[in-house]
Amino acid sequence: MTARKSGSRLETEIERCRSEGQWDKIPELVRQLSAKLISNDDLGELLLGECKLQSYLKENPIKQGASPRGLRPKLVEVRKHLNAALDRGNLKADYLQEASLLMAKLCYVEGDYREALGHYSRVNMDDLPLVGAPVYRLSMIAEAYATKGLCLEKVPAASPFLSNKNVSSPSLSNRSAGAGDQDIITCYEKSGDIALLYLQEVEKALSAGMQNRSPKPGPVTQDQELGYFLETGLQRAHVIHFKNGNLTRGVGRFREILRAVETRTTQNLRMTIARQLAEILLRGMCEQSYWSPLEDPPTVSPLDDHSRQGHPPTKNYNLSRRPRVYSGENLFCPQENTEEALLLLLISESMANRDAVLSRIPEHNNDRIISLQSASVVYDLLTIALGRRGQYEMLSECLERAMKFAFEEFHLWYQLALSLMAAGKSARAVKVFKECIRLKPEDPTIPLLAVKLCIGPLHWLDEGECFAKLVIDMGEKAAEFRAKGYLAIGLVYSLKATDASLRGTQEEYQRKALGAFQRAQSLSPTDHLAAFYLALQLAVSRQIPEALGYVRQALQLQGDDVHSLHLLALLLSAQKHYHDGLNIIEMALSEYPENFNLLYTKVKLETLCRGPEEALLTCKHMLQIWKTFYNLTNPSDSGRGSSLLDRAIADRRQLNAMTLPDFSDPDTVSGSSSSHSDSEPVSPTFSTSSTPFSSPTSPVFPLLPPPLPHPKPPSFVPPPPPCPLPPKTRSHPFCDHSTLRQFSSNFGLQDANALGFSSMFSVCSVHATSIAASRVEQALSEVASSLPSSAPKHGPLHPWMTLAQIWLHAAEVYIGMSKPAEATACTQEAANLFPTSHNVLYMRGQVAELRGNIDEAKRWYEEALSISPTHVKTMQRLGLILHQLQRYSLSEKVLRDAVQVNSTAHDVWNSLGEVLQAQGNAAAATECFLTALELEASSPVLPFTIIPRAL
């Protein structure tokens, strides 16, 4: 009795060691078992054979794609033990089956695949019980199915082994080539399912043992290892599915493995499978062919190669026991392919970060490289998935978490820089680009990307100059990018000339900019941008004939470039060829119908060529485009009546009362127009799927012409007077304040990519000090918007800036029509959106002037200048008011400051001449008048700088 109990305890301990893979303890337990139970010698032989086989495989792991062949001394001992256990026939049926399975496994390790299949044929594996089976036997059965699948792959269907005397199974002897792949797949799928069940049971047993064990200190239980055969069973089935063109079955197999309850042993495998499935979903599946994980796969799918399939679309086997899967209520289930891919990648990223190997010691070098490669693949796929949806903010956050891997790793730093660039985090992107330049100093594209940000949204001109010089200094190593380097530094010099307050500094930077553009054009004569920016710089310098030559050359290289067409139209208008300029604009609009810059220019040219009625029709079209641009809807206003735009469309006479302001002052240039700095047409909606090189890097600051000396004042050419409005123009409902407020409330906006935009009413200032003022103004507007009097502004600021600008345009039109009440209503609507905008305050001063209230107008102008001290139009109007108040010295001071800010503003020169003339300084007044005449003779209908300058 005592011996029986002792033997029972030994058998339990042996079973536990076999389940946990503790093969080093088996020989001692077998010795004790043989001493206690003499009749179990055959069982001892079986256990010793298994122990030595498993120890051999642990010391000599099988490599993927190849198996060792030939006899080895340790394997001879294994065969001796197993033959002894099988030959005597004293084993129970279960142990006899185990011995046969072990012998088949030994044959595979020795490379004798025919004999291995012969042993498997004598064991009816499909009848092996899974319910109530010991944990170690689950592993043995799973390995047996995997080994059988490997043997079937090694031995072709028509091999002579089928006639071998050791192969007596009819199922094997009748195996056809057509059913071969399906038999192999079935073996692997059964192996994978049973392997998952085995690992779940092992973890369950370990957890129960740890709970029952006393909390005394002791060795920590190591995680279970998969081993070659179990890993093959889990990973081989879907590979064959994909090889056979059955993507549906392969994806289904991935999902089955991922839905199984996770164990510590399968964590790395799950991360690999999740990454592979995400890649298939992103690259091989569209929304139309996608099916939910909880749905049955389609019987016929466009994903599958039907010409190569000879197997059923679903499983053709059943197991008496399957692995546990996650189930329950309120479980999240993806509904489309990108959603599922993103979920899988975020899970993989979490696991990669958790298991990251960061140690730099030599012993961990290989593990660290593998960890880095695995994480890099996950982040590359995240870039694809999030980039398709324009989720660059989220992508940059993910890549920031990858920085723990990124020591001296260029790829991750570069990905982070591009994601920050696309997310509009320009300042941080430049800092990351500096690190990329350190890691890869020979790559000219990196500093070019950095200078693109410095020129555009950041206006960091000194840093931009340094980056551009890095490209130029590379010389011949930069290859074709050398011309881009000169183009970049030319743009930097051009912007520096714009910001310079001293005339000598402006002239120096102008010369440098022209020289850089000429060098870029000589290095790359087929680059239309080099010719275009050279033409633009000449136009800003008022060298109109030369500019016309280069812009025509740019159009010969790129005939549909929107900026080149626009510049050509402005150059023609500077030569007073208004009809030709209008024809060019209409041709450009046929290609880019939603480009606001072109539409603004069309309004000005139509006013001069066809009268205000045609211009007002264009204004109506612009309002329609604006409404479509932001897809305006506001359900709360349904039933409250039509908006102003709808009324304008319905009533032509009402529409004729609307127009836009004069854009001769660069400070009224639309910020929305400047946002479209590339040569692509303006889209009706902001694209959120741009690459790192697109809209988030567009220049924020509309650029203005630098003041240049004019040696010979030409004769004065007065501008043509605007066509008078029809004598019986009625008041427009625009003047009805309730209608205005309704129109404003109707403009609910969709979320748009407005990253990188500052206040459109401020960013056009000439000097860098005004850029800072514009940021102060934006902050003040945000604070003021929280007051009860301010209209609610949801979402990005840029759409509301566009709306406010429309109100200011309308206000200026009413001022030109001498209708102060309507102008006041429009200005108030703009003030509700941005109450501290210097453009709003300037417009209030204009209305006060129209009403004859000089003191109030002076107060508004002074407030506008307190926010933007270099707003030229405000300085001009304030100077004229001071002139009316006979404060000539102060008026002269203000106007001279305005000339210093923008020496090409002919109206400021003219006002300064009037003030000097009133002071009796006839000689100086004459010089001012002559300068005004010279500047006006080459002045376009809109400033050349409404065309953005960006790399």
Coordinates of C-alpha atoms in Angstrom, one line a residue, residues 28-206:
E28 CA 16.3 10.8 -10.8
L29 CA 12.5 10.4 -10.7
V30 CA 12.8 7.4 -13.0
R31 CA 15.4 5.9 -10.7
Q32 CA 13.1 6.3 -7.7
L33 CA 10.2 4.9 -9.7
S34 CA 12.1 1.8 -10.8
A35 CA 13.1 1.2 -7.2
K36 CA 9.5 1.5 -5.9
L37 CA 7.6 -0.2 -8.8
I38 CA 9.5 -2.9 -10.5
S39 CA 6.8 -3.5 -13.1
N40 CA 7.3 -0.1 -14.6
D41 CA 10.7 -0.7 -16.2
D42 CA 9.1 -0.1 -19.7
L43 CA 7.7 3.2 -18.5
G44 CA 11.2 4.2 -17.3
E45 CA 12.6 3.4 -20.7
L46 CA 9.9 5.6 -22.3
L47 CA 10.7 8.5 -19.9
L48 CA 14.4 8.2 -20.3
G49 CA 14.0 8.2 -24.1
E50 CA 11.8 11.2 -24.0
C51 CA 14.1 13.0 -21.6
K52 CA 17.2 12.5 -23.7
L53 CA 15.4 13.4 -26.9
Q54 CA 14.1 16.7 -25.4
S55 CA 17.5 17.5 -23.9
Y56 CA 19.2 16.9 -27.3
L57 CA 16.7 19.2 -29.0
K58 CA 17.2 21.9 -26.4
E59 CA 21.0 21.7 -26.9
N60 CA 20.8 21.4 -30.7
P61 CA 17.7 23.3 -31.7
I62 CA 16.4 22.6 -35.2
K63 CA 16.7 25.6 -37.5
Q64 CA 13.8 26.8 -39.7
G65 CA 13.9 25.3 -43.2
A66 CA 16.2 22.4 -42.5
S67 CA 16.4 19.3 -40.3
P68 CA 19.6 17.5 -39.2
R69 CA 20.2 14.1 -40.9
G70 CA 22.2 11.1 -39.8
L71 CA 22.7 9.3 -36.5
R72 CA 24.2 10.9 -33.5
P73 CA 25.4 9.2 -30.3
K74 CA 22.8 10.7 -28.1
L75 CA 20.0 9.9 -30.6
V76 CA 21.2 6.3 -30.6
E77 CA 20.6 6.1 -26.9
V78 CA 17.1 7.6 -27.4
R79 CA 16.3 5.0 -30.0
K80 CA 17.6 2.2 -27.7
H81 CA 15.3 3.4 -24.9
L82 CA 12.2 3.7 -27.1
N83 CA 12.8 0.4 -28.8
A84 CA 13.0 -1.3 -25.5
A85 CA 9.8 0.3 -24.4
L86 CA 8.0 -0.7 -27.6
D87 CA 9.4 -4.2 -28.1
R88 CA 8.5 -5.7 -24.7
G89 CA 4.8 -4.6 -25.1
N90 CA 4.3 -4.1 -21.3
L91 CA 3.1 -0.5 -21.7
K92 CA -0.4 0.6 -21.3
A93 CA -2.2 1.7 -24.4
D94 CA -1.7 5.4 -23.6
Y95 CA 2.0 5.0 -23.0
L96 CA 2.3 2.9 -26.0
Q97 CA 0.9 5.7 -28.2
E98 CA 3.2 8.1 -26.5
A99 CA 6.2 5.9 -27.4
S100 CA 5.1 5.7 -31.0
L101 CA 4.8 9.5 -31.2
L102 CA 8.2 9.9 -29.7
M103 CA 9.7 7.4 -32.1
A104 CA 8.2 9.3 -35.0
K105 CA 9.6 12.5 -33.7
L106 CA 13.0 10.8 -33.4
C107 CA 12.8 9.7 -37.0
Y108 CA 12.1 13.2 -38.1
V109 CA 15.0 14.6 -36.2
E110 CA 17.2 11.9 -37.8
G111 CA 15.8 12.9 -41.2
D112 CA 13.9 9.6 -41.9
Y113 CA 10.6 11.2 -42.9
R114 CA 9.2 7.9 -44.4
E115 CA 9.7 6.0 -41.2
A116 CA 8.2 8.9 -39.2
L117 CA 5.1 8.8 -41.3
G118 CA 5.0 5.0 -40.8
H119 CA 4.9 5.4 -37.0
Y120 CA 2.2 8.1 -37.3
S121 CA 0.1 5.8 -39.5
R122 CA 0.1 3.2 -36.7
V123 CA -1.3 5.7 -34.2
N124 CA -4.8 7.0 -35.0
M125 CA -4.0 10.5 -34.0
D126 CA -7.6 11.8 -34.6
D127 CA -8.8 9.5 -31.9
L128 CA -6.3 10.6 -29.3
P129 CA -8.4 12.1 -26.5
L130 CA -8.0 15.8 -25.6
V131 CA -10.6 16.0 -22.8
G132 CA -9.1 14.9 -19.5
A133 CA -5.7 14.4 -21.1
P134 CA -2.6 15.3 -19.0
V135 CA -1.1 18.7 -19.9
Y136 CA 2.2 17.1 -21.2
R137 CA 0.2 14.9 -23.5
L138 CA -1.5 17.9 -25.1
S139 CA 2.0 19.2 -26.0
M140 CA 3.0 15.8 -27.3
I141 CA -0.1 15.6 -29.6
A142 CA 0.4 19.1 -30.8
E143 CA 4.1 18.4 -31.7
A144 CA 3.0 15.2 -33.4
Y145 CA 0.6 17.0 -35.7
A146 CA 3.3 19.6 -36.5
T147 CA 5.9 16.9 -37.2
K148 CA 3.5 15.0 -39.4
G149 CA 2.8 18.1 -41.4
L150 CA 6.6 18.7 -41.8
C151 CA 7.1 15.1 -43.0
L152 CA 4.2 15.5 -45.5
E153 CA 5.9 18.6 -46.8
K154 CA 9.2 16.9 -47.1
V155 CA 7.9 13.8 -48.8
P156 CA 5.9 14.5 -52.1
A157 CA 2.5 13.0 -52.7
A158 CA 3.8 10.6 -55.4
S159 CA 6.9 9.5 -53.4
P160 CA 7.9 5.8 -53.4
F161 CA 7.4 5.8 -49.7
L162 CA 3.8 5.2 -50.2
S163 CA 4.6 1.6 -51.1
N164 CA 7.0 1.1 -48.2
K165 CA 6.1 -1.8 -46.0
N166 CA 6.1 0.5 -42.9
V167 CA 3.3 2.6 -44.4
S168 CA 0.1 0.6 -44.1
S169 CA -2.4 3.3 -43.7
P170 CA -4.9 3.5 -46.6
S171 CA -5.3 7.2 -46.1
L172 CA -1.6 7.7 -46.8
S173 CA -1.3 5.3 -49.6
N174 CA -4.3 6.9 -51.4
R175 CA -3.1 10.4 -50.7
S176 CA -3.4 12.4 -54.0
A177 CA -1.4 15.5 -54.9
G178 CA -4.6 17.6 -54.9
A179 CA -5.4 16.7 -51.3
G180 CA -1.8 17.0 -50.2
D181 CA -1.8 20.7 -49.2
Q182 CA -5.1 20.3 -47.4
D183 CA -3.7 17.4 -45.3
I184 CA -0.7 19.5 -44.5
I185 CA -2.8 22.5 -43.5
T186 CA -5.1 20.4 -41.4
C187 CA -2.1 19.0 -39.5
Y188 CA -0.7 22.4 -38.8
E189 CA -4.0 23.9 -37.8
K190 CA -4.7 21.1 -35.4
S191 CA -1.2 21.5 -34.1
G192 CA -1.7 25.2 -33.5
D193 CA -5.1 24.8 -31.8
I194 CA -3.8 22.1 -29.5
A195 CA -0.6 24.1 -28.8
L196 CA -2.7 27.1 -27.7
L197 CA -4.8 24.8 -25.5
Y198 CA -1.6 23.3 -24.0
L199 CA 0.0 26.7 -23.2
Q200 CA -3.3 27.9 -21.6
E201 CA -3.4 24.8 -19.4
V202 CA 0.3 25.2 -18.4
E203 CA -0.3 28.7 -17.4
K204 CA -3.4 27.8 -15.5
A205 CA -1.5 25.1 -13.6
L206 CA 1.4 27.4 -12.8

